[in-house]
Amino acid sequence: MSNNQLKPQTIVFYAAIAFSIFQVITAAFSPLSTTVVRAVHVGFLLFLVYQLYGINGKRLSRPSVWGMLLGASALLLAFYHWWFEADLVYRAGDMSQADWLVGSVTLLMVFDAARRLMGWALPLICLSFVAYALFGQYLPEVLMHRGYGLDQVISQLSFGTEGIYGTPTYVSSSYIFLFILFGAFLEQAGMLALFNDIAIGSVGHTRGGPAKVSVLSSGMMGTINGSGVANVVSTGQFTIPLMKKFGFKSDFAGAVEATSSMGGQIMPPVMGAVAFIMAETINVPYVEITKAALVPAILYFFTVFLMVHLEAGRAGLNGLPKSECPNPLAALKQRWYLLMPLIALIVMLFSGFTPLFAGMMGLALTVVLIMGNGLAKHLNATVLRYGFWIVLGLACATFNYYGITAIFAIVAVLTVLLLAKREQGVLETVVQALYRGAIHALPVGVACALVGVIIGVISLTGAATIVAGFIVQLGSHSLLLSLLLTMVTCLILGMGIPTIPNYIITSSIAAPALLELGVPLIVSHMFVFYFGIMADLTPPVALAAFAASPIANASGLRIGMRSLQIAIAGFVVPFMAVYAPELMLQGDAGLFATIFVIIKALLAVSLWGMGVIGYWLRPFSFAERLLAVLAAVMLVFALPFSDEIGIMLALLLLSRHWLQFKRQPPVAVA
């Protein structure tokens, strides 16, 4: 690095801490209007990106002078919205020269920050929408609009609540940041180690145990982690080498980690924070979103678990020695308190509290527990420890009378006591969590700001009606063709894009068309969300697969192809849910119909797993593999007599295979 760089990383550290504190205070007390909060949120995001990433997109060891200047400029432009808030509201749509400058430069900075942080894919997609807004009047009649000037486009995208400060940024600056911060605190407190101990102790000794550990630990961590790809990198450092050590092939080990980590994004309650955006977008209670996601998520992880079990049986791979597996109950007994904030969060979310309130309280409870645990260990007598926790609990209960101020007061008192006890390590854990939470929020926050461009252009030009009209026209001839077109659209748009902006883009473009074709509201949004997730596992881009590649020491393309086989439920379930909404607990078909379609889905994904791996109780012949896949396909398609044919083929295949197994011992295939 050249000498025009500033010496310390302390600028980044303190800026990240300030960012987290700003978000916590605005979430707790709402002292500013939502417009100002969104603008300052984006300003902090841009400042940190310019300190951490160079013009070539590589991570910097220390901030550069140019980065400092650009970051400071971004913050100043954000505060412009705060200082001139009343004036901007008064002259909405009639920009001054200063507005022109601020809006144009901020928009360019958002594009540049996204390019530095996550490459060219998302910026180019968004740039194509800007080009459409500016030059769409010159396109063929089926695509054209009336035409908009540069001033209208800048006003739409850089001011108000339609562009970079639109709904995605609102959700990022409120719900998402809090939940990422919540996850950072749990991670710093040792939640990842707890999940690993529970997973290893529960399934580590079973057939294919190391890979099942990956499924459990990555899936659990993924529920509180905002990024599936980041989850691959963090948990994969432990799980992938463990799988390889016990005989799993490199590409299979990488694929198990990638599919498990991405699966955490579809598992309630947090769902990679998409559940909150979906609830906000379609104006449906959060509980309804998680209810619809529950059965598909269980099917997804059942499939991954089954694939691991079958592959281990085919290759003759056993689990870890029982003596090397930790006791999961002992791990829970030692660190049970880490689960309390998560349990409280889930209870509050399902009790009807807003995600903002639940996230804030979950975060506050986590901080109190971390600090309280640091003090409790100084109390030798069990009675004193119990008394301490009871007093602390009663103090937290004063929230009912004094609001969130009571929690802040408790944290302040605990901080003073920790300093008196020289427990700087506990306070450092809290500070590190504040820092890491802000850093982890960067890719999601910047992506949310940038995809606001797409929503802004769609709102301005009505572009969504063109795409929706084409899909609806196709659907009038064949719903299946419309679904396939929507799937391909979601996979292409989702390649190289994080989960949250991925859903925002696809739900804006494709979901309305499915709704018009008669697909239930939640099912249509879940359909595009699922295939947005699958884009991170689908070659040639396959971000999650390529994130696992260097750890597994295998080709990202091979890992991606393996991931497609393992994550088949992610492709099958959305189609089945369109034809049988009861799979997502929608509609009024009744309990029997719901149970039947769930069993049918379980049978379909099981047959697919057996056919792909080539094993159940013993190895499958080539004909048996074909028959298993054919039976699975028949169970998925909603055609006359397809269910009956699929069930008959499955019974024929499985009963014959079972009889052969009883006559001959199983043979492991290397």
XYZ file of C-alpha atoms in Angstrom:
670
model
C 0.000 0.000 0.000
C 1.203 3.522 -0.714
C 2.080 6.170 1.818
C -1.111 8.158 1.188
C -2.879 5.917 3.677
C -3.925 6.705 7.182
C -2.263 4.665 9.841
C -4.884 3.009 12.019
C -7.999 0.952 11.515
C -9.399 2.789 14.530
C -11.385 5.058 12.212
C -13.290 2.046 10.893
C -13.675 0.599 14.374
C -15.121 3.736 15.958
C -17.267 4.504 12.904
C -18.751 0.995 13.074
C -19.426 1.394 16.809
C -21.063 4.781 16.164
C -23.174 3.215 13.389
C -24.433 0.459 15.703
C -25.173 2.900 18.528
C -27.030 5.212 16.121
C -29.190 2.316 14.926
C -29.922 1.102 18.459
C -30.881 4.578 19.711
C -33.114 5.359 16.712
C -34.787 1.953 17.025
C -35.296 2.380 20.772
C -36.430 6.005 20.977
C -37.335 7.086 17.397
C -35.920 10.611 17.859
C -35.711 11.222 14.095
C -38.076 10.881 11.169
C -37.796 7.702 9.121
C -36.519 9.705 6.119
C -33.547 11.025 8.090
C -32.806 7.619 9.626
C -32.716 6.035 6.161
C -30.410 8.742 4.802
C -27.955 8.549 7.721
C -28.104 4.737 7.560
C -26.986 4.849 3.916
C -24.378 7.489 4.787
C -22.767 5.239 7.416
C -22.848 2.288 4.994
C -21.037 4.290 2.311
C -18.494 5.667 4.801
C -17.530 2.193 6.017
C -17.389 0.690 2.523
C -14.998 3.410 1.355
C -12.747 2.779 4.371
C -12.695 -0.990 3.919
C -12.677 -1.541 0.145
C -10.456 -0.083 -2.549
C -11.427 1.009 -6.030
C -10.618 -2.491 -7.319
C -12.989 -4.064 -4.790
C -10.245 -5.616 -2.662
C -10.290 -5.368 1.122
C -7.884 -2.693 2.380
C -5.549 -3.266 5.312
C -6.057 0.378 6.319
C -8.158 3.282 4.997
C -6.735 5.423 2.183
C -6.893 9.211 1.990
C -9.248 8.981 -1.007
C -11.419 6.561 0.933
C -11.561 8.967 3.850
C -12.547 11.859 1.575
C -15.219 9.857 -0.232
C -16.575 8.412 3.023
C -16.701 11.816 4.716
C -18.454 13.242 1.650
C -21.037 10.441 1.786
C -21.777 11.206 5.439
C -22.077 14.941 4.733
C -24.508 14.252 1.893
C -26.554 12.061 4.255
C -26.728 14.841 6.838
C -27.990 17.151 4.068
C -31.286 15.243 4.303
C -31.334 15.872 8.050
C -30.417 19.566 7.980
C -32.740 20.484 5.110
C -35.493 17.971 5.889
C -38.328 20.520 5.980
C -37.135 22.253 2.795
C -36.897 18.941 0.918
C -40.467 18.067 1.894
C -41.686 21.517 0.857
C -40.096 21.411 -2.619
C -40.623 17.672 -3.289
C -40.361 17.039 -7.031
C -38.902 20.491 -7.712
C -35.200 20.097 -7.019
C -32.782 22.946 -6.415
C -29.254 22.899 -7.852
C -27.942 21.664 -4.489
C -30.533 18.868 -4.524
C -29.373 17.952 -8.019
C -25.766 17.683 -6.859
C -26.541 15.787 -3.646
C -28.930 13.362 -5.351
C -26.647 12.613 -8.312
C -23.484 12.117 -6.252
C -25.233 9.966 -3.624
C -26.751 7.756 -6.321
C -23.350 7.290 -7.988
C -21.783 6.492 -4.613
C -24.374 3.800 -3.890
C -23.600 2.183 -7.252
C -19.858 2.444 -6.612
C -20.083 1.075 -3.067
C -22.110 -1.919 -4.287
C -19.533 -2.584 -7.022
C -16.666 -2.487 -4.523
C -18.487 -4.693 -2.050
C -20.122 -7.375 -4.207
C -18.866 -7.028 -7.771
C -20.565 -5.912 -10.967
C -23.633 -8.188 -11.077
C -26.120 -6.185 -9.011
C -24.927 -2.707 -10.136
C -25.244 -3.706 -13.811
C -28.771 -5.033 -13.293
C -29.782 -1.822 -11.525
C -27.995 0.300 -14.129
C -30.040 -1.375 -16.863
C -33.199 -0.222 -15.079
C -31.870 3.356 -14.910
C -31.128 3.150 -18.648
C -34.671 1.920 -19.220
C -36.076 4.883 -17.276
C -34.002 7.354 -19.342
C -34.294 5.791 -22.804
C -37.310 3.480 -22.634
C -39.335 5.761 -24.897
C -37.124 4.664 -27.828
C -37.814 0.938 -27.380
C -40.405 -1.075 -29.359
C -44.003 -0.330 -28.461
C -44.457 -3.396 -26.264
C -41.641 -2.164 -23.963
C -41.757 1.607 -24.308
C -42.968 4.214 -21.793
C -43.779 7.915 -22.187
C -40.237 9.078 -21.373
C -38.709 10.752 -18.301
C -36.071 13.436 -17.929
C -32.903 13.064 -15.893
C -34.311 15.414 -13.255
C -37.366 13.185 -12.771
C -35.210 10.070 -12.501
C -32.814 11.654 -9.961
C -35.733 12.998 -7.935
C -37.408 9.587 -7.940
C -34.290 7.607 -7.021
C -32.415 9.936 -4.634
C -35.216 11.616 -2.670
C -38.447 10.504 -1.082
C -39.287 6.885 -0.315
C -39.241 5.194 -3.718
C -35.561 4.909 -4.657
C -32.422 4.297 -2.603
C -34.318 5.401 0.519
C -37.294 3.174 -0.229
C -38.851 0.231 1.607
C -35.730 -2.009 1.417
C -33.619 0.693 3.103
C -36.358 1.262 5.672
C -36.351 -2.448 6.550
C -32.535 -2.516 6.533
C -32.307 0.486 8.857
C -34.826 -0.929 11.301
C -35.425 -4.685 11.425
C -32.472 -6.118 9.538
C -29.700 -4.181 11.266
C -31.091 -5.099 14.689
C -31.279 -8.796 13.826
C -27.761 -8.810 12.358
C -26.546 -7.082 15.525
C -28.500 -9.622 17.568
C -26.731 -12.449 15.706
C -23.341 -10.772 16.202
C -23.896 -10.591 19.969
C -24.935 -14.239 20.136
C -21.946 -15.253 18.011
C -19.545 -13.282 20.208
C -21.099 -14.833 23.299
C -20.412 -18.362 21.988
C -23.622 -19.368 20.215
C -21.717 -20.959 17.290
C -19.741 -23.158 19.715
C -22.988 -24.126 21.470
C -24.664 -25.045 18.171
C -21.622 -27.123 17.158
C -21.546 -28.977 20.497
C -25.285 -29.717 20.300
C -24.972 -30.900 16.692
C -21.910 -33.107 17.290
C -23.359 -34.542 20.485
C -26.726 -35.273 18.853
C -25.789 -36.785 15.486
C -21.979 -36.854 15.299
C -21.806 -40.568 16.202
C -24.456 -41.698 13.672
C -23.843 -42.838 10.086
C -22.373 -39.892 8.176
C -22.284 -37.984 11.458
C -19.793 -35.233 10.466
C -21.967 -34.189 7.519
C -25.105 -34.252 9.676
C -23.271 -31.989 12.115
C -22.796 -29.559 9.234
C -26.504 -29.667 8.386
C -27.572 -28.972 11.973
C -24.968 -26.377 12.976
C -25.077 -24.467 9.673
C -28.863 -24.548 9.586
C -29.172 -23.304 13.180
C -26.597 -20.561 12.649
C -28.257 -19.615 9.365
C -31.527 -18.818 11.120
C -29.916 -15.903 12.981
C -27.367 -14.987 10.308
C -28.347 -12.498 7.618
C -26.192 -14.083 4.896
C -26.024 -17.680 3.729
C -22.697 -17.085 1.972
C -21.175 -15.578 5.137
C -22.482 -18.599 7.020
C -20.630 -20.928 4.616
C -17.377 -19.106 5.314
C -17.798 -19.068 9.122
C -19.203 -22.537 9.921
C -17.583 -24.186 6.885
C -14.112 -23.644 8.356
C -15.017 -26.304 10.932
C -17.532 -28.589 9.189
C -15.966 -29.094 5.732
C -12.543 -30.335 6.978
C -14.384 -32.590 9.457
C -16.442 -34.166 6.661
C -13.374 -34.685 4.472
C -11.463 -36.220 7.367
C -14.106 -38.944 7.711
C -14.167 -39.864 4.032
C -16.687 -37.604 2.303
C -15.567 -36.367 -1.105
C -14.484 -32.734 -1.291
C -17.257 -31.625 -3.639
C -19.923 -33.393 -1.556
C -18.602 -31.865 1.685
C -18.651 -28.383 0.151
C -22.140 -28.940 -1.255
C -23.548 -30.098 2.104
C -22.198 -26.970 3.791
C -23.484 -24.673 1.006
C -26.994 -26.167 0.952
C -27.250 -26.218 4.765
C -26.114 -22.612 5.127
C -28.501 -21.388 2.429
C -31.267 -23.470 4.029
C -30.956 -21.372 7.155
C -32.318 -18.497 5.074
C -35.659 -20.292 4.612
C -36.013 -21.619 8.160
C -38.277 -19.624 10.494
C -38.227 -17.532 12.595
C -35.711 -15.066 11.074
C -35.326 -16.462 7.513
C -32.321 -14.274 6.755
C -34.496 -11.250 7.596
C -36.538 -11.776 4.385
C -39.608 -12.671 6.460
C -39.766 -9.081 7.704
C -39.423 -7.588 4.217
C -42.053 -9.971 2.866
C -44.469 -9.092 5.654
C -43.882 -5.384 4.995
C -44.186 -5.771 1.211
C -47.441 -7.729 1.055
C -48.919 -6.330 4.286
C -49.405 -9.745 5.867
C -48.730 -10.517 9.561
C -45.254 -11.873 10.216
C -46.714 -15.021 11.818
C -48.455 -15.922 8.543
C -45.135 -15.719 6.670
C -43.365 -18.041 9.107
C -46.318 -20.439 9.128
C -46.155 -20.726 5.348
C -42.375 -21.279 5.444
C -42.345 -23.957 8.159
C -43.250 -27.155 6.232
C -41.104 -26.323 3.147
C -38.129 -25.586 5.428
C -38.565 -28.923 7.217
C -38.776 -30.693 3.851
C -35.615 -28.914 2.694
C -33.547 -30.005 5.700
C -35.085 -33.481 5.634
C -33.823 -33.828 2.060
C -30.308 -32.645 2.922
C -30.209 -34.980 5.950
C -31.440 -37.894 3.821
C -28.860 -37.212 1.090
C -26.097 -37.262 3.691
C -27.419 -40.489 5.216
C -27.699 -42.219 1.826
C -24.270 -41.055 0.645
C -22.700 -42.256 3.897
C -24.415 -45.632 3.498
C -23.353 -45.921 -0.137
C -19.712 -45.155 0.728
C -19.698 -47.068 4.030
C -18.887 -43.999 6.156
C -19.493 -44.169 9.882
C -19.763 -41.363 12.401
C -17.403 -39.981 15.002
C -16.426 -42.195 17.926
C -19.006 -41.746 20.685
C -16.220 -40.922 23.139
C -15.158 -37.904 21.027
C -18.644 -36.397 20.883
C -19.534 -33.822 23.539
C -22.592 -34.324 25.674
C -25.286 -32.030 24.203
C -27.094 -31.828 27.549
C -23.869 -30.803 29.281
C -23.314 -28.114 26.631
C -26.861 -26.844 27.191
C -26.421 -26.933 30.961
C -23.228 -24.894 30.693
C -24.499 -22.262 28.228
C -28.277 -22.503 28.482
C -28.606 -18.764 28.997
C -27.533 -18.123 25.383
C -30.804 -19.641 24.183
C -32.971 -17.360 26.314
C -32.780 -14.304 24.003
C -33.562 -16.494 20.991
C -36.520 -18.096 22.755
C -37.755 -14.686 23.930
C -37.433 -13.344 20.378
C -39.479 -16.193 18.922
C -42.161 -15.902 21.631
C -42.503 -12.147 21.073
C -42.664 -12.504 17.284
C -45.363 -15.155 17.502
C -47.234 -13.193 20.168
C -47.927 -10.375 17.742
C -45.205 -7.898 18.731
C -43.633 -6.003 15.847
C -40.273 -7.301 14.536
C -38.714 -3.967 15.536
C -39.849 -4.339 19.160
C -38.967 -8.045 19.317
C -35.533 -7.459 17.803
C -34.815 -4.575 20.164
C -35.839 -6.582 23.230
C -33.962 -9.678 22.080
C -30.832 -7.586 21.593
C -31.246 -5.867 24.976
C -31.759 -9.208 26.725
C -28.621 -10.613 25.077
C -26.502 -7.694 26.278
C -27.892 -7.961 29.822
C -27.224 -11.712 29.901
C -23.644 -11.369 28.625
C -22.865 -8.673 31.174
C -24.764 -10.391 33.971
C -22.915 -13.648 33.368
C -19.618 -11.771 33.647
C -20.622 -10.558 37.116
C -22.314 -13.753 38.313
C -19.105 -15.766 38.118
C -17.665 -13.583 40.918
C -20.385 -14.868 43.268
C -19.175 -18.115 44.811
C -22.306 -19.132 46.682
C -25.111 -20.681 44.602
C -27.703 -18.779 46.638
C -26.018 -15.478 45.808
C -25.941 -16.313 42.096
C -29.641 -17.213 42.085
C -30.391 -14.047 44.025
C -28.372 -11.972 41.575
C -30.289 -13.323 38.564
C -33.639 -12.816 40.311
C -32.793 -9.195 41.134
C -31.564 -8.632 37.574
C -34.754 -10.156 36.194
C -36.918 -7.962 38.392
C -34.911 -4.917 37.309
C -35.539 -5.807 33.653
C -39.240 -6.201 34.446
C -39.370 -2.466 35.206
C -39.457 -2.136 31.418
C -43.248 -2.402 31.757
C -43.268 0.921 33.629
C -40.286 2.865 32.308
C -39.881 1.462 28.804
C -36.582 0.836 27.072
C -34.934 3.526 29.237
C -34.918 1.003 32.091
C -32.861 -1.452 30.032
C -30.344 1.240 29.098
C -30.035 2.169 32.778
C -29.430 -1.487 33.724
C -26.736 -1.805 31.043
C -25.055 1.363 32.379
C -25.060 -0.006 35.952
C -23.704 -3.382 34.786
C -20.945 -1.586 32.862
C -19.840 0.279 36.000
C -19.856 -2.951 38.055
C -17.846 -4.804 35.393
C -15.256 -2.044 35.343
C -15.071 -2.214 39.148
C -14.506 -5.982 38.913
C -11.878 -5.453 36.166
C -13.942 -7.533 33.718
C -12.782 -5.677 30.617
C -13.037 -8.935 28.650
C -16.829 -8.957 28.956
C -17.069 -5.325 27.891
C -14.743 -6.064 24.992
C -17.143 -8.813 23.887
C -19.964 -6.252 23.808
C -17.873 -3.704 21.899
C -16.665 -6.327 19.422
C -20.270 -7.376 18.801
C -21.232 -3.759 18.067
C -18.323 -3.534 15.623
C -18.960 -6.867 13.908
C -22.680 -6.233 13.650
C -22.060 -3.028 11.700
C -19.529 -4.739 9.407
C -21.842 -7.704 8.784
C -24.637 -5.280 7.872
C -22.652 -3.688 5.027
C -23.453 -6.064 2.119
C -27.132 -6.330 3.061
C -27.553 -2.588 3.674
C -25.792 -1.458 0.496
C -27.689 -4.026 -1.559
C -31.010 -2.861 -0.077
C -30.188 0.744 -0.983
C -29.228 -0.182 -4.536
C -32.223 -2.416 -5.289
C -34.364 0.556 -4.308
C -33.336 1.826 -7.756
C -35.248 -1.048 -9.353
C -38.341 -0.417 -7.258
C -38.111 3.310 -8.017
C -37.883 2.727 -11.780
C -40.700 0.177 -11.721
C -42.873 2.620 -9.788
C -42.018 5.445 -12.202
C -42.412 3.565 -15.492
C -44.828 0.740 -14.660
C -42.316 -1.787 -16.035
C -43.606 -4.602 -13.818
C -46.904 -4.663 -15.707
C -45.031 -5.474 -18.957
C -43.246 -8.511 -17.497
C -46.339 -9.566 -15.570
C -48.455 -9.228 -18.694
C -46.140 -11.523 -20.645
C -46.124 -14.162 -17.895
C -49.917 -13.920 -17.527
C -50.372 -14.250 -21.282
C -48.201 -17.367 -21.259
C -50.064 -18.666 -18.209
C -53.381 -18.473 -20.020
C -52.058 -21.343 -22.150
C -50.047 -23.181 -19.474
C -49.526 -22.353 -15.806
C -46.550 -24.738 -15.749
C -44.793 -22.769 -18.521
C -45.398 -19.537 -16.594
C -43.928 -21.098 -13.467
C -40.893 -22.346 -15.383
C -40.369 -18.891 -16.922
C -40.681 -17.291 -13.485
C -38.205 -19.801 -12.060
C -35.638 -19.069 -14.775
C -36.160 -15.312 -14.306
C -35.561 -15.628 -10.555
C -32.485 -17.808 -11.020
C -30.953 -15.381 -13.524
C -31.794 -12.232 -11.557
C -30.625 -13.868 -8.333
C -27.198 -14.947 -9.552
C -24.487 -13.075 -7.700
C -26.941 -11.123 -5.537
C -27.474 -11.514 -1.751
C -30.713 -13.044 -0.487
C -32.567 -9.869 0.512
C -32.116 -7.768 -2.656
C -32.683 -10.959 -4.598
C -36.170 -11.330 -3.101
C -36.938 -7.623 -3.513
C -36.115 -7.726 -7.229
C -37.954 -10.953 -8.032
C -40.994 -10.103 -5.919
C -41.301 -6.736 -7.680
C -41.132 -8.246 -11.166
C -42.447 -11.812 -11.124
C -44.647 -12.312 -8.031
C -47.492 -9.997 -9.204
C -47.875 -12.083 -12.357
C -48.278 -15.315 -10.387
C -50.841 -13.620 -8.170
C -52.843 -12.609 -11.233
C -52.729 -16.220 -12.445
C -54.531 -17.302 -9.277
C -51.550 -18.347 -7.167
C -52.219 -17.376 -3.504
C -50.442 -14.211 -2.349
C -47.988 -15.766 0.121
C -47.325 -18.769 -2.145
C -46.460 -16.493 -5.091
C -43.935 -14.567 -2.985
C -42.515 -17.750 -1.467
C -42.117 -19.153 -4.982
C -39.860 -16.307 -6.120
C -38.073 -16.209 -2.745
C -37.166 -19.904 -2.918
C -35.720 -19.648 -6.405
C -33.838 -16.535 -5.397
C -32.210 -18.671 -2.678
C -31.527 -21.479 -5.153
C -29.674 -18.999 -7.386
C -26.813 -19.013 -4.863
C -26.503 -22.770 -5.392
C -27.032 -22.794 -9.164
C -24.023 -22.742 -11.530
C -22.399 -20.915 -13.186
C -22.409 -18.186 -10.476
C -23.412 -20.211 -7.349
C -22.024 -17.814 -4.724
C -22.473 -20.240 -1.822
C -20.776 -23.058 -3.736
C -17.801 -20.879 -4.677
C -17.549 -19.644 -1.068
C -17.138 -23.299 -0.017
C -14.681 -24.028 -2.852
C -11.387 -22.859 -1.263
C -12.256 -24.499 2.067
C -13.167 -27.817 0.415
C -10.320 -27.536 -2.114
C -12.716 -28.477 -4.900
C -14.127 -26.818 -8.003
C -16.919 -24.361 -7.265
C -18.729 -25.638 -10.371
C -18.634 -29.242 -9.131
C -19.825 -28.152 -5.690
C -22.645 -26.223 -7.378
C -23.756 -29.269 -9.379
C -23.708 -31.399 -6.235
C -25.656 -28.704 -4.379
C -28.430 -28.856 -6.978
C -28.815 -32.583 -6.322
C -28.816 -32.212 -2.539
C -31.149 -29.191 -2.457
C -33.787 -30.686 -4.743
C -36.534 -29.854 -2.224
C -35.825 -26.168 -2.845
C -36.781 -26.706 -6.508
C -39.640 -29.168 -6.032
C -41.583 -27.706 -3.097
C -42.417 -24.307 -4.716
C -44.008 -26.032 -7.713
C -45.937 -28.432 -5.494
C -47.141 -25.522 -3.328
C -48.584 -23.699 -6.345
C -50.757 -26.702 -7.223
C -51.351 -27.664 -3.573
C -51.164 -24.502 -1.392
C -51.878 -26.600 1.695
C -48.159 -27.540 1.569
C -47.576 -23.997 2.841
C -50.600 -24.290 5.165
C -52.622 -22.022 2.875
C -56.163 -22.438 1.639
C -59.044 -24.363 3.183
C -58.584 -27.856 1.733
C -58.739 -29.434 5.189
C -56.452 -31.388 7.491
C -56.513 -34.626 5.478
C -55.472 -32.879 2.243
C -52.646 -31.074 4.082
C -51.314 -34.313 5.605
C -51.562 -36.091 2.242
C -49.608 -33.459 0.329
C -46.898 -33.326 3.032
C -46.491 -37.124 2.923
C -46.447 -36.979 -0.891
C -43.716 -34.334 -0.792
C -41.664 -36.390 1.689
C -41.972 -39.434 -0.556
C -41.048 -37.441 -3.674
C -37.860 -35.918 -2.237
C -36.903 -39.290 -0.675
C -37.237 -41.056 -4.029
C -35.201 -38.308 -5.669
C -32.462 -38.757 -3.072
C -32.367 -42.506 -3.564
C -32.251 -42.117 -7.339
C -29.478 -39.515 -7.344
C -27.276 -41.208 -4.712
C -28.122 -44.715 -5.952
C -28.624 -46.223 -2.515
C -31.263 -47.028 0.085
C -30.797 -50.245 2.054
C -28.253 -51.408 -0.532
C -26.967 -49.992 -3.837
C -29.528 -49.289 -6.582
C -29.150 -50.643 -10.092
C -29.298 -48.142 -12.961
C -32.885 -49.189 -13.735
C -33.893 -48.720 -10.089
C -32.372 -45.227 -10.073
C -34.354 -44.268 -13.182
C -37.543 -45.705 -11.704
C -37.014 -43.777 -8.433
C -36.556 -40.468 -10.274
C -39.573 -41.188 -12.504
C -41.761 -41.924 -9.476
C -40.576 -38.679 -7.826
C -41.412 -36.671 -10.959
C -44.899 -38.185 -11.157
C -45.557 -37.193 -7.532
C -44.513 -33.609 -8.235
C -46.582 -33.063 -11.380
C -50.246 -32.233 -10.810
C -51.601 -34.241 -13.754
C -54.527 -36.695 -13.928
C -53.550 -39.949 -12.185
C -49.935 -38.770 -11.731
C -50.123 -39.214 -7.942
C -51.536 -42.710 -8.280
C -48.860 -43.708 -10.825
C -46.089 -42.239 -8.678
C -47.262 -44.025 -5.518
C -47.612 -47.364 -7.373
C -44.117 -47.039 -8.864
C -42.714 -46.144 -5.438
C -44.390 -49.141 -3.754
C -43.168 -51.471 -6.504
C -39.599 -50.176 -6.328
C -39.245 -49.974 -2.551
C -40.888 -53.321 -1.796
C -38.707 -55.099 -4.388
C -35.600 -53.387 -3.035
C -36.508 -54.352 0.552
C -36.988 -58.014 -0.428
C -33.589 -58.043 -2.159
C -32.016 -56.508 0.927
C -33.518 -59.202 3.169
C -32.087 -61.914 0.907
C -28.599 -60.404 0.524
C -26.439 -58.356 2.902
C -25.838 -54.686 1.959
C -22.721 -53.842 -0.010
C -20.902 -50.519 0.428
C -19.788 -48.908 -2.810
C -16.602 -46.857 -2.728
